[in-house]
PDB file of C-alpha atoms and ligand atoms in Angstrom:
ATOM      1  CA  MET C  14       7.224  -3.101 -26.133  1.00 61.00           C
ATOM      2  CA  ASP C  15       7.062   0.344 -25.423  1.00 93.00           C
ATOM      3  CA  ALA C  16       9.526   1.082 -22.495  1.00 96.00           C
ATOM      4  CA  LEU C  17       7.286   2.747 -20.079  1.00 97.00           C
ATOM      5  CA  LEU C  18       5.125  -0.055 -20.275  1.00 97.00           C
ATOM      6  CA  GLU C  19       7.785  -2.395 -19.277  1.00 97.00           C
ATOM      7  CA  ILE C  20       9.111  -0.300 -16.764  1.00 98.00           C
ATOM      8  CA  MET C  21       4.774  -0.113 -15.058  1.00 98.00           C
ATOM      9  CA  ARG C  22       4.755  -3.937 -15.502  1.00 98.00           C
ATOM     10  CA  LYS C  23       7.278  -4.564 -13.445  1.00 98.00           C
ATOM     11  CA  ARG C  24       6.643  -2.017 -11.050  1.00 98.00           C
ATOM     12  CA  ARG C  25       6.183  -4.025  -7.404  1.00 98.00           C
ATOM     13  CA  SER C  26       5.506  -2.893  -4.523  1.00 99.00           C
ATOM     14  CA  ILE C  27       8.794  -2.926  -2.029  1.00 99.00           C
ATOM     15  CA  ARG C  28       8.148  -3.480   1.937  1.00 98.00           C
ATOM     16  CA  LYS C  29      11.863  -5.327   2.612  1.00 98.00           C
ATOM     17  CA  TYR C  30      15.273  -3.602   2.358  1.00 98.00           C
ATOM     18  CA  THR C  31      18.556  -4.840   2.005  1.00 98.00           C
ATOM     19  CA  GLY C  32      20.068  -1.362   3.522  1.00 97.00           C
ATOM     20  CA  GLU C  33      22.111  -1.004   1.644  1.00 98.00           C
ATOM     21  CA  HIS C  34      21.856   2.565   0.536  1.00 98.00           C
ATOM     22  CA  VAL C  35      20.436   4.803  -1.857  1.00 98.00           C
ATOM     23  CA  SER C  36      22.419   6.656  -3.419  1.00 98.00           C
ATOM     24  CA  GLU C  37      22.183  10.505  -3.592  1.00 98.00           C
ATOM     25  CA  GLU C  38      22.234  10.331  -7.792  1.00 98.00           C
ATOM     26  CA  ASP C  39      19.022   8.232  -7.826  1.00 99.00           C
ATOM     27  CA  LEU C  40      17.661   9.555  -4.864  1.00 98.00           C
ATOM     28  CA  LYS C  41      17.712  12.502  -6.936  1.00 98.00           C
ATOM     29  CA  LYS C  42      16.648  11.083  -9.910  1.00 99.00           C
ATOM     30  CA  ILE C  43      13.354  10.033  -8.278  1.00 99.00           C
ATOM     31  CA  LEU C  44      12.919  13.866  -6.950  1.00 99.00           C
ATOM     32  CA  GLN C  45      13.223  14.997 -10.508  1.00 99.00           C
ATOM     33  CA  ALA C  46      10.263  12.172 -10.810  1.00 99.00           C
ATOM     34  CA  GLY C  47       7.899  14.115  -8.915  1.00 99.00           C
ATOM     35  CA  LEU C  48       8.829  17.472  -9.465  1.00 99.00           C
ATOM     36  CA  LEU C  49       7.681  17.075 -13.798  1.00 98.00           C
ATOM     37  CA  ALA C  50       4.539  15.729 -12.400  1.00 98.00           C
ATOM     38  CA  PRO C  51       1.533  17.742 -13.972  1.00 98.00           C
ATOM     39  CA  THR C  52      -0.390  19.409 -11.847  1.00 98.00           C
ATOM     40  CA  GLY C  53      -3.737  20.902 -12.155  1.00 98.00           C
ATOM     41  CA  LYS C  54      -3.546  24.791 -13.820  1.00 98.00           C
ATOM     42  CA  ASN C  55      -0.081  24.244 -12.874  1.00 98.00           C
ATOM     43  CA  LEU C  56      -0.223  25.308  -9.574  1.00 98.00           C
ATOM     44  CA  LYS C  57       2.845  22.616  -8.569  1.00 98.00           C
ATOM     45  CA  SER C  58       1.055  22.219  -5.382  1.00 98.00           C
ATOM     46  CA  ALA C  59       2.928  19.466  -4.161  1.00 98.00           C
ATOM     47  CA  GLU C  60       6.360  19.598  -2.275  1.00 98.00           C
ATOM     48  CA  PHE C  61       8.301  17.022  -0.747  1.00 99.00           C
ATOM     49  CA  VAL C  62      10.465  16.491   2.009  1.00 99.00           C
ATOM     50  CA  VAL C  63      12.694  14.185   2.156  1.00 99.00           C
ATOM     51  CA  VAL C  64      14.117  12.419   5.116  1.00 98.00           C
ATOM     52  CA  ARG C  65      17.323   9.814   4.990  1.00 98.00           C
ATOM     53  CA  ASP C  66      17.888   9.539   9.228  1.00 97.00           C
ATOM     54  CA  ARG C  67      17.477   6.737  11.265  1.00 98.00           C
ATOM     55  CA  GLU C  68      15.214   8.248  14.300  1.00 98.00           C
ATOM     56  CA  THR C  69      12.878   9.981  12.197  1.00 98.00           C
ATOM     57  CA  LEU C  70      12.821   6.804   9.765  1.00 98.00           C
ATOM     58  CA  ASP C  71      11.610   4.917  12.633  1.00 98.00           C
ATOM     59  CA  LYS C  72       9.555   7.584  13.557  1.00 98.00           C
ATOM     60  CA  LEU C  73       7.579   7.383  10.608  1.00 98.00           C
ATOM     61  CA  ALA C  74       6.617   3.932  11.119  1.00 98.00           C
ATOM     62  CA  ASP C  75       3.889   5.311  13.744  1.00 98.00           C
ATOM     63  CA  SER C  76       2.939   7.535  11.928  1.00 98.00           C
ATOM     64  CA  ARG C  77       0.083   4.926  11.198  1.00 98.00           C
ATOM     65  CA  SER C  78      -1.487   2.930  13.477  1.00 98.00           C
ATOM     66  CA  ILE C  79      -1.402  -0.287  10.457  1.00 98.00           C
ATOM     67  CA  GLY C  80       0.761  -0.639   7.258  1.00 97.00           C
ATOM     68  CA  ALA C  81       4.435   2.197   7.799  1.00 98.00           C
ATOM     69  CA  ALA C  82       5.868  -0.814   9.162  1.00 98.00           C
ATOM     70  CA  THR C  83       7.852  -1.152   5.864  1.00 98.00           C
ATOM     71  CA  LEU C  84       9.830   2.535   7.436  1.00 98.00           C
ATOM     72  CA  LYS C  85      11.669   0.746  10.202  1.00 98.00           C
ATOM     73  CA  GLY C  86      13.826  -0.941   7.494  1.00 98.00           C
ATOM     74  CA  ALA C  87      13.612   1.836   4.811  1.00 98.00           C
ATOM     75  CA  ASP C  88      17.352   3.905   3.956  1.00 98.00           C
ATOM     76  CA  ALA C  89      14.519   6.914   2.761  1.00 98.00           C
ATOM     77  CA  ALA C  90      11.378   8.229   2.586  1.00 99.00           C
ATOM     78  CA  ILE C  91      10.002  11.246   1.121  1.00 99.00           C
ATOM     79  CA  ILE C  92       6.888  12.496   2.367  1.00 99.00           C
ATOM     80  CA  VAL C  93       4.651  14.068   0.016  1.00 99.00           C
ATOM     81  CA  ILE C  94       2.850  17.003   0.937  1.00 98.00           C
ATOM     82  CA  GLY C  95       0.270  19.395  -0.812  1.00 98.00           C
ATOM     83  CA  PHE C  96      -0.672  23.173  -0.090  1.00 98.00           C
ATOM     84  CA  SER C  97      -4.016  23.119  -0.238  1.00 96.00           C
ATOM     85  CA  GLN C  98      -4.464  26.885   0.343  1.00 94.00           C
ATOM     86  CA  ILE C  99      -3.734  27.516  -3.365  1.00 92.00           C
ATOM     87  CA  GLN C 100      -5.467  24.148  -4.514  1.00 97.00           C
ATOM     88  CA  ASP C 101      -8.341  22.300  -4.812  1.00 97.00           C
ATOM     89  CA  VAL C 102      -6.629  19.164  -6.775  1.00 98.00           C
ATOM     90  CA  TRP C 103      -3.603  19.305  -4.256  1.00 98.00           C
ATOM     91  CA  THR C 104      -4.502  14.972  -2.993  1.00 98.00           C
ATOM     92  CA  GLU C 105      -4.270  15.400  -7.029  1.00 98.00           C
ATOM     93  CA  ASP C 106      -1.429  16.921  -7.267  1.00 98.00           C
ATOM     94  CA  CYS C 107       0.516  14.818  -4.851  1.00 98.00           C
ATOM     95  CA  SER C 108      -0.591  11.460  -6.003  1.00 98.00           C
ATOM     96  CA  ILE C 109       0.287  11.762  -9.259  1.00 98.00           C
ATOM     97  CA  ALA C 110       3.911  12.724  -8.550  1.00 99.00           C
ATOM     98  CA  LEU C 111       3.953   9.732  -5.430  1.00 98.00           C
ATOM     99  CA  THR C 112       2.960   7.848  -8.945  1.00 98.00           C
ATOM    100  CA  GLN C 113       5.974   9.165 -10.738  1.00 98.00           C
ATOM    101  CA  MET C 114       8.346   8.460  -7.941  1.00 99.00           C
ATOM    102  CA  HIS C 115       7.600   5.201  -7.822  1.00 99.00           C
ATOM    103  CA  LEU C 116       7.714   4.296 -10.984  1.00 98.00           C
ATOM    104  CA  MET C 117      11.123   6.235 -11.342  1.00 98.00           C
ATOM    105  CA  ALA C 118      12.377   3.944  -8.472  1.00 98.00           C
ATOM    106  CA  ALA C 119      11.246   0.231 -10.370  1.00 98.00           C
ATOM    107  CA  SER C 120      12.611   1.607 -13.243  1.00 98.00           C
ATOM    108  CA  LEU C 121      16.299   2.380 -11.317  1.00 98.00           C
ATOM    109  CA  GLY C 122      16.234  -0.954  -9.283  1.00 98.00           C
ATOM    110  CA  VAL C 123      14.751   1.162  -5.831  1.00 98.00           C
ATOM    111  CA  GLY C 124      12.360  -0.687  -4.218  1.00 98.00           C
ATOM    112  CA  SER C 125       9.680   1.534  -2.902  1.00 99.00           C
ATOM    113  CA  VAL C 126       6.742   1.466  -1.552  1.00 99.00           C
ATOM    114  CA  TRP C 127       3.409   3.911  -1.456  1.00 98.00           C
ATOM    115  CA  ILE C 128       2.570   5.178   2.809  1.00 98.00           C
ATOM    116  CA  GLN C 129      -0.909   6.379   3.140  1.00 98.00           C
ATOM    117  CA  SER C 130      -0.925   9.227   5.113  1.00 98.00           C
ATOM    118  CA  ARG C 131      -4.388  10.847   4.154  1.00 98.00           C
ATOM    119  CA  LEU C 132      -7.654   9.771   5.857  1.00 98.00           C
ATOM    120  CA  ARG C 133      -5.482   7.270   8.299  1.00 98.00           C
ATOM    121  CA  GLN C 134      -4.591   7.172  11.444  1.00 98.00           C
ATOM    122  CA  SER C 135      -1.375   7.201  14.166  1.00 98.00           C
ATOM    123  CA  ALA C 136       0.213   4.384  16.222  1.00 98.00           C
ATOM    124  CA  VAL C 137      -1.054   7.707  18.417  1.00 98.00           C
ATOM    125  CA  ALA C 138      -4.326   7.360  20.118  1.00 97.00           C
ATOM    126  CA  GLY C 139      -6.265  10.089  18.685  1.00 97.00           C
ATOM    127  CA  LYS C 140      -4.387  11.615  16.656  1.00 98.00           C
ATOM    128  CA  SER C 141      -4.371  11.158  12.910  1.00 98.00           C
ATOM    129  CA  THR C 142      -1.624  10.794  10.358  1.00 98.00           C
ATOM    130  CA  ASP C 143      -1.810  13.756   8.836  1.00 98.00           C
ATOM    131  CA  GLU C 144      -1.460  15.741  12.935  1.00 98.00           C
ATOM    132  CA  TYR C 145       1.156  13.441  13.301  1.00 98.00           C
ATOM    133  CA  LEU C 146       3.345  13.955  10.396  1.00 98.00           C
ATOM    134  CA  HIS C 147       2.570  18.118  11.187  1.00 98.00           C
ATOM    135  CA  GLU C 148       4.114  17.521  14.371  1.00 98.00           C
ATOM    136  CA  LEU C 149       7.472  15.490  13.285  1.00 98.00           C
ATOM    137  CA  LEU C 150       8.208  17.092   9.822  1.00 98.00           C
ATOM    138  CA  GLY C 151       7.921  21.316  11.167  1.00 98.00           C
ATOM    139  CA  ILE C 152       5.057  21.346   8.549  1.00 98.00           C
ATOM    140  CA  PRO C 153       3.214  24.207   8.332  1.00 98.00           C
ATOM    141  CA  ALA C 154      -1.324  24.334   9.259  1.00 97.00           C
ATOM    142  CA  ASP C 155      -1.521  25.416   5.364  1.00 96.00           C
ATOM    143  CA  TYR C 156      -0.049  21.887   4.156  1.00 98.00           C
ATOM    144  CA  CYS C 157      -2.082  18.715   3.420  1.00 98.00           C
ATOM    145  CA  CYS C 158      -0.237  14.888   3.633  1.00 98.00           C
ATOM    146  CA  GLU C 159      -0.608  13.060   1.317  1.00 98.00           C
ATOM    147  CA  GLY C 160       1.596  10.119   1.629  1.00 98.00           C
ATOM    148  CA  ILE C 161       4.415   9.186   1.758  1.00 99.00           C
ATOM    149  CA  LEU C 162       7.377   6.922  -0.679  1.00 99.00           C
ATOM    150  CA  SER C 163       9.487   4.170   1.588  1.00 99.00           C
ATOM    151  CA  LEU C 164      12.271   3.722  -0.429  1.00 99.00           C
ATOM    152  CA  GLY C 165      14.881   0.968   0.067  1.00 98.00           C
ATOM    153  CA  MET C 166      17.356  -1.205  -1.870  1.00 98.00           C
ATOM    154  CA  PRO C 167      15.665  -4.391  -2.533  1.00 98.00           C
ATOM    155  CA  ASP C 168      15.567  -7.756   0.291  1.00 98.00           C
ATOM    156  CA  GLU C 169      12.405  -9.583  -2.514  1.00 98.00           C
ATOM    157  CA  ALA C 170      12.256 -10.249  -5.616  1.00 97.00           C
ATOM    158  CA  LYS C 171       8.302  -9.819  -6.597  1.00 98.00           C
ATOM    159  CA  ASP C 172       6.358 -11.656  -9.854  1.00 98.00           C
ATOM    160  CA  ALA C 173       5.779  -8.723 -12.802  1.00 98.00           C
ATOM    161  CA  TYR C 174       2.546  -8.147 -13.711  1.00 98.00           C
ATOM    162  CA  ASP C 175       0.889 -10.173 -17.098  1.00 98.00           C
ATOM    163  CA  LEU C 176       0.121  -7.443 -19.995  1.00 97.00           C
ATOM    164  CA  PRO C 177      -3.129  -6.754 -19.698  1.00 97.00           C
ATOM    165  CA  ASP C 178      -5.839  -6.768 -22.509  1.00 97.00           C
ATOM    166  CA  PRO C 179      -8.067  -4.175 -22.425  1.00 96.00           C
ATOM    167  CA  ALA C 180     -10.599  -6.156 -24.505  1.00 94.00           C
ATOM    168  CA  ALA C 181     -10.955  -8.891 -21.941  1.00 92.00           C
ATOM    169  CA  ASP C 182     -10.836  -6.911 -19.070  1.00 92.00           C
ATOM    170  CA  ALA C 183     -14.048  -6.495 -16.871  1.00 88.00           C
ATOM    171  CA  ARG C 184     -13.193  -2.895 -16.109  1.00 90.00           C
ATOM    172  CA  VAL C 185     -12.797  -1.346 -19.187  1.00 93.00           C
ATOM    173  CA  HIS C 186     -16.707  -0.255 -20.446  1.00 92.00           C
ATOM    174  CA  ALA C 187     -17.012   0.175 -24.261  1.00 93.00           C
ATOM    175  CA  GLY C 188     -19.093   3.350 -25.492  1.00 95.00           C
ATOM    176  CA  LYS C 189     -21.166   3.097 -22.253  1.00 94.00           C
ATOM    177  CA  PHE C 190     -21.032   1.551 -18.494  1.00 91.00           C
ATOM    178  CA  ASP C 191     -21.529  -2.303 -18.595  1.00 87.00           C
ATOM    179  CA  SER C 192     -24.230  -3.562 -15.750  1.00 86.00           C
ATOM    180  CA  THR C 193     -22.739  -6.978 -16.587  1.00 81.00           C
ATOM    181  CA  ASN C 194     -19.633  -6.675 -15.034  1.00 71.00           C
ATOM    182  CA  TYR C 195     -21.178  -4.327 -12.055  1.00 78.00           C
ATOM    183  CA  ASP C 196     -23.014  -7.556 -11.035  1.00 73.00           C
ATOM    184  CA  LYS C 197     -20.329  -9.982 -11.814  1.00 70.00           C
ATOM    185  CA  ILE C 198     -17.408  -8.314  -9.977  1.00 70.00           C
ATOM    186  CA  ARG C 199     -18.628  -5.245  -7.794  1.00 75.00           C
ATOM    187  CA  LEU C 200     -21.734  -7.436  -5.767  1.00 73.00           C
ATOM    188  CA  PHE C 201     -20.910 -10.658  -5.831  1.00 70.00           C
ATOM    189  CA  GLY C 202     -17.429  -9.882  -5.935  1.00 66.00           C
ATOM    190  CA  GLY C 203     -16.602 -12.019  -9.267  1.00 54.00           C
TER     191      GLY C 203
HETATM  192  C1  FMN L 304      -2.996   4.744  -2.033  1.00 84.51           C
HETATM  193  C2  FMN L 304      -2.399   3.717  -2.079  1.00 84.51           C
HETATM  194  C3  FMN L 304      -2.436   3.327  -1.085  1.00 84.51           C
HETATM  195  C4  FMN L 304      -1.201   2.827  -0.313  1.00 84.51           C
HETATM  196  N1  FMN L 304      -1.414   2.634   1.244  1.00 84.51           N
HETATM  197  C5  FMN L 304      -0.914   1.785   1.235  1.00 84.51           C
HETATM  198  C6  FMN L 304       0.285   1.470   2.625  1.00 84.51           C
HETATM  199  O1  FMN L 304      -0.433   2.231   3.344  1.00 84.51           O
HETATM  200  N2  FMN L 304       0.811   1.101   3.643  1.00 84.51           N
HETATM  201  C7  FMN L 304       1.785  -0.083   2.432  1.00 84.51           C
HETATM  202  O2  FMN L 304       2.181  -0.754   2.860  1.00 84.51           O
HETATM  203  N3  FMN L 304       0.902  -0.059   1.252  1.00 84.51           N
HETATM  204  C8  FMN L 304       0.260   0.733   1.042  1.00 84.51           C
HETATM  205  N4  FMN L 304       0.120   1.306  -0.981  1.00 84.51           N
HETATM  206  C9  FMN L 304      -0.087  -0.431  -2.189  1.00 84.51           C
HETATM  207  C10 FMN L 304      -1.038  -1.224  -1.659  1.00 84.51           C
HETATM  208  O3  FMN L 304      -0.957  -1.745  -1.096  1.00 84.51           O
HETATM  209  C11 FMN L 304      -0.344  -1.921  -3.479  1.00 84.51           C
HETATM  210  O4  FMN L 304      -0.449  -1.334  -4.201  1.00 84.51           O
HETATM  211  C12 FMN L 304      -1.563  -2.984  -3.962  1.00 84.51           C
HETATM  212  O5  FMN L 304      -1.522  -3.680  -3.013  1.00 84.51           O
HETATM  213  C13 FMN L 304      -0.821  -3.847  -4.739  1.00 84.51           C
HETATM  214  O6  FMN L 304       0.861  -3.982  -4.606  1.00 84.51           O
HETATM  215  P1  FMN L 304       1.179  -4.076  -6.348  1.00 84.51           P
HETATM  216  O7  FMN L 304       2.049  -2.106  -5.917  1.00 84.51           O
HETATM  217  O8  FMN L 304       2.987  -4.713  -5.515  1.00 84.51           O
HETATM  218  O9  FMN L 304       1.253  -3.323  -7.124  1.00 84.51           O
HETATM  219  C14 FMN L 304      -0.411   1.104  -1.386  1.00 84.51           C
HETATM  220  C15 FMN L 304      -0.907   1.900  -2.604  1.00 84.51           C
HETATM  221  C16 FMN L 304      -1.887   2.696  -2.828  1.00 84.51           C
HETATM  222  C17 FMN L 304      -1.640   3.442  -4.489  1.00 84.51           C
END
C-alpha cells in the first residue's frame, strides 16, 4: 500500500503523553516537514515558535478557554504564525505547514494534536487566543496565530481509520453537486 496513504490512515490526534522526551532529532524532522510545506506565491509566510520549557507550555494551555488542556502534559509545542502583512492566504500557508508536521509526527511515532488559535478565546476574560499568544511569546503585531501543534510521546493508542472508498462516500460528488447527499447528511445529519 502507498506509504503516505498508510501514514494518513493511521494518523490520529494524540492528547495524552507519557512525559518522555521527544528527541531533538524527531523535532528537527517535524520542523523540516513544516518548512517544506507549499505556500501561496511561494511567499513562505508561515513561521514557527518552538517551545520546550515547562512553564511556557503550561501557560500555553491557557491560550484557550477550552480545548488546550493537553498542553499541560506536552513535551513540546510548535506555534504556527503567519506573516499576514505580505500574505492574504497566510491561514492556508500555516494550515498546510501544521498538517505536514502533524503527519510527520505520526510517521515518527510522536503523538500530536492541532490546537486551534485563530478565531478562538483564551482563558483570560476578554482576551483572544491571538492576543494571549502575542503577549506570551513576544510575537510582533504583523503576524497572526493560526494554531499550536502539541507534541509528546503517546500515552494513548487510537484505532487507524479504514481506507475510505471515494465511490461510496457521500462527501464526494461526481461531476456536479449531488443534493441527495446534502439533504441526507447536511440537513438531517445523515
Ligand atoms: C482546524 C482544526 C482545529 C482543531 N482544534 C483542536 C483543538 O483546539 N483542541 C483539540 O484538542 N483538538 C483540536 N483538533 C483536533 C480534532 O478534534 C481532531 O482532528 C478530530 O476530532 C478528528 O480526530 P483525529 O485527528 O484523531 O482523526 C483540531 C483539528 C483541526 C483540523
